[in-house]
mmCIF file of C-alpha atoms in Angstrom:
data_model
loop_
_atom_site.group_PDB
_atom_site.id
_atom_site.type_symbol
_atom_site.label_atom_id
_atom_site.label_comp_id
_atom_site.label_asym_id
_atom_site.label_seq_id
_atom_site.Cartn_x
_atom_site.Cartn_y
_atom_site.Cartn_z
ATOM 1 C CA GLN A 7 -2.573 11.397 -14.347
ATOM 2 C CA VAL A 8 -2.274 10.571 -10.642
ATOM 3 C CA GLN A 9 0.458 11.638 -8.241
ATOM 4 C CA LEU A 10 1.098 9.546 -5.144
ATOM 5 C CA VAL A 11 3.164 10.545 -2.125
ATOM 6 C CA GLU A 12 3.901 8.124 0.703
ATOM 7 C CA SER A 13 4.819 9.059 4.258
ATOM 8 C CA GLY A 14 4.958 7.547 7.707
ATOM 9 C CA GLY A 15 7.867 5.171 7.386
ATOM 10 C CA GLY A 16 10.566 4.900 10.004
ATOM 11 C CA LEU A 17 12.420 2.695 12.436
ATOM 12 C CA VAL A 18 10.437 0.587 14.895
ATOM 13 C CA GLN A 19 11.161 -2.361 17.161
ATOM 14 C CA THR A 20 9.753 -5.836 16.655
ATOM 15 C CA GLY A 21 6.141 -5.894 17.767
ATOM 16 C CA GLY A 22 5.679 -2.190 17.186
ATOM 17 C CA SER A 23 3.316 -0.332 14.894
ATOM 18 C CA LEU A 24 3.481 2.208 12.095
ATOM 19 C CA ARG A 25 0.858 3.862 9.931
ATOM 20 C CA LEU A 26 1.766 4.665 6.356
ATOM 21 C CA THR A 27 -0.087 7.325 4.431
ATOM 22 C CA CYS A 28 -0.518 7.638 0.673
ATOM 23 C CA ALA A 29 -1.750 11.034 -0.486
ATOM 24 C CA ALA A 30 -3.162 11.082 -4.013
ATOM 25 C CA SER A 31 -3.780 13.999 -6.324
ATOM 26 C CA GLY A 32 -4.508 14.738 -9.949
ATOM 27 C CA ARG A 33 -7.542 12.598 -10.745
ATOM 28 C CA THR A 34 -11.004 11.673 -9.485
ATOM 29 C CA PHE A 35 -9.990 9.630 -6.531
ATOM 30 C CA GLY A 36 -12.986 7.349 -6.311
ATOM 31 C CA ASP A 37 -12.374 5.547 -9.608
ATOM 32 C CA TYR A 38 -9.254 3.663 -8.581
ATOM 33 C CA VAL A 39 -7.851 0.733 -6.692
ATOM 34 C CA LEU A 40 -5.016 1.806 -4.396
ATOM 35 C CA GLY A 41 -2.462 -0.746 -3.393
ATOM 36 C CA TRP A 42 0.616 -1.082 -1.240
ATOM 37 C CA PHE A 43 3.665 -3.018 -2.352
ATOM 38 C CA ARG A 44 7.048 -3.466 -0.675
ATOM 39 C CA GLN A 45 10.569 -4.265 -1.746
ATOM 40 C CA ALA A 46 13.216 -5.607 0.605
ATOM 41 C CA PRO A 47 16.932 -5.417 -0.256
ATOM 42 C CA GLY A 48 17.841 -8.019 -2.849
ATOM 43 C CA LYS A 49 14.242 -9.100 -3.361
ATOM 44 C CA GLU A 50 11.533 -8.432 -5.887
ATOM 45 C CA ARG A 51 8.730 -6.024 -5.132
ATOM 46 C CA GLU A 52 5.758 -7.836 -3.621
ATOM 47 C CA PHE A 53 2.104 -7.114 -3.049
ATOM 48 C CA VAL A 54 0.993 -6.175 0.462
ATOM 49 C CA ALA A 55 -2.600 -4.943 0.331
ATOM 50 C CA ALA A 56 -5.113 -3.173 -1.892
ATOM 51 C CA ILE A 57 -8.465 -1.437 -1.557
ATOM 52 C CA VAL A 58 -11.222 -0.558 -4.014
ATOM 53 C CA LEU A 59 -11.862 3.075 -3.189
ATOM 54 C CA LEU A 60 -15.499 2.954 -4.269
ATOM 55 C CA THR A 61 -16.541 -0.092 -2.241
ATOM 56 C CA ARG A 62 -13.810 -0.412 0.422
ATOM 57 C CA THR A 63 -13.296 -4.020 -0.632
ATOM 58 C CA THR A 64 -9.820 -5.122 0.431
ATOM 59 C CA LYS A 65 -7.246 -7.787 -0.329
ATOM 60 C CA TYR A 66 -4.140 -8.752 1.641
ATOM 61 C CA ALA A 67 -1.037 -10.826 1.173
ATOM 62 C CA GLU A 68 -1.055 -13.897 3.400
ATOM 63 C CA SER A 69 2.078 -12.703 5.177
ATOM 64 C CA VAL A 70 0.339 -9.596 6.555
ATOM 65 C CA LYS A 71 -3.221 -10.801 7.145
ATOM 66 C CA GLY A 72 -4.351 -10.074 10.673
ATOM 67 C CA ARG A 73 -1.506 -7.592 11.232
ATOM 68 C CA PHE A 74 -1.968 -4.922 8.540
ATOM 69 C CA THR A 75 -5.100 -2.958 7.712
ATOM 70 C CA ILE A 76 -5.652 -0.864 4.610
ATOM 71 C CA SER A 77 -8.236 1.909 4.699
ATOM 72 C CA ARG A 78 -9.137 5.077 2.828
ATOM 73 C CA ASP A 79 -10.492 8.532 3.379
ATOM 74 C CA ASN A 80 -11.925 9.659 0.068
ATOM 75 C CA ALA A 81 -12.591 13.174 1.345
ATOM 76 C CA LYS A 82 -8.857 13.545 1.940
ATOM 77 C CA ASN A 83 -7.754 11.559 -1.133
ATOM 78 C CA THR A 84 -5.716 9.431 1.231
ATOM 79 C CA VAL A 85 -5.113 5.737 1.791
ATOM 80 C CA TYR A 86 -3.573 4.341 4.961
ATOM 81 C CA LEU A 87 -1.735 1.179 5.834
ATOM 82 C CA GLN A 88 -1.865 0.440 9.544
ATOM 83 C CA MET A 89 0.890 -2.034 10.389
ATOM 84 C CA ASN A 90 0.822 -3.780 13.753
ATOM 85 C CA SER A 91 2.923 -6.566 15.275
ATOM 86 C CA LEU A 92 5.766 -5.680 12.964
ATOM 87 C CA LYS A 93 8.513 -8.217 12.312
ATOM 88 C CA PRO A 94 12.059 -7.801 10.996
ATOM 89 C CA GLU A 95 10.937 -9.438 7.753
ATOM 90 C CA ASP A 96 8.567 -6.506 7.187
ATOM 91 C CA THR A 97 11.613 -4.299 6.625
ATOM 92 C CA ALA A 98 11.352 -2.853 3.119
ATOM 93 C CA VAL A 99 10.625 0.203 1.054
ATOM 94 C CA TYR A 100 6.849 0.496 0.875
ATOM 95 C CA TYR A 101 5.232 1.848 -2.277
ATOM 96 C CA CYS A 102 1.747 3.121 -2.931
ATOM 97 C CA ALA A 103 0.306 2.398 -6.368
ATOM 98 C CA ALA A 104 -2.907 3.171 -8.273
ATOM 99 C CA ASP A 105 -4.787 0.902 -10.668
ATOM 100 C CA ARG A 106 -7.369 2.464 -12.974
ATOM 101 C CA SER A 107 -9.473 -0.695 -13.050
ATOM 102 C CA LEU A 108 -11.852 -1.666 -10.280
ATOM 103 C CA LEU A 109 -10.241 -5.076 -9.958
ATOM 104 C CA LEU A 110 -8.345 -6.096 -6.854
ATOM 105 C CA ARG A 111 -5.129 -7.274 -8.445
ATOM 106 C CA ASP A 112 -1.972 -8.274 -6.619
ATOM 107 C CA TYR A 113 0.696 -7.922 -9.285
ATOM 108 C CA GLU A 114 2.861 -4.959 -10.229
ATOM 109 C CA ARG A 115 2.014 -4.621 -13.888
ATOM 110 C CA ALA A 116 -1.655 -4.050 -13.047
ATOM 111 C CA TYR A 117 -0.813 -0.709 -11.471
ATOM 112 C CA ASP A 118 -0.415 2.408 -13.571
ATOM 113 C CA TYR A 119 0.963 4.967 -11.123
ATOM 114 C CA TRP A 120 3.536 4.665 -8.360
ATOM 115 C CA GLY A 121 4.855 6.758 -5.524
ATOM 116 C CA GLN A 122 8.505 7.141 -4.590
ATOM 117 C CA GLY A 123 8.316 4.874 -1.566
ATOM 118 C CA THR A 124 8.915 5.172 2.161
ATOM 119 C CA GLN A 125 11.394 3.122 4.173
ATOM 120 C CA VAL A 126 10.190 0.892 6.984
ATOM 121 C CA THR A 127 12.829 -0.721 9.182
ATOM 122 C CA VAL A 128 11.943 -3.172 11.945
ATOM 123 C CA SER A 129 14.739 -3.912 14.385
ATOM 124 C CA SER A 130 15.001 -7.211 16.235
#
């Protein structure tokens, strides 16, 4: 079992930055893929980024490439999502999720554990 807790969301202006944190507990941290998803009002949840904790291999959605960076600190059982050059369309609830495979997958059903989410609002 893995518990995930997100933090770091908030309100920011267009062009600003935020860093989201996902703190994991309850299992050997190095065996997982950790991913970030987001869900905007009235829309389906979508993939943002993922990282293989063992190798640091990463994958990003096209919409965030070059603006967002996912990273991890295994000693702290923590994954970060650095978000720069934020746009109003980045407004969403951001969720951290864990996948027990070592595959970088970008769809919801691949992930076994989910956090409660943190709200990110980008004002224009």
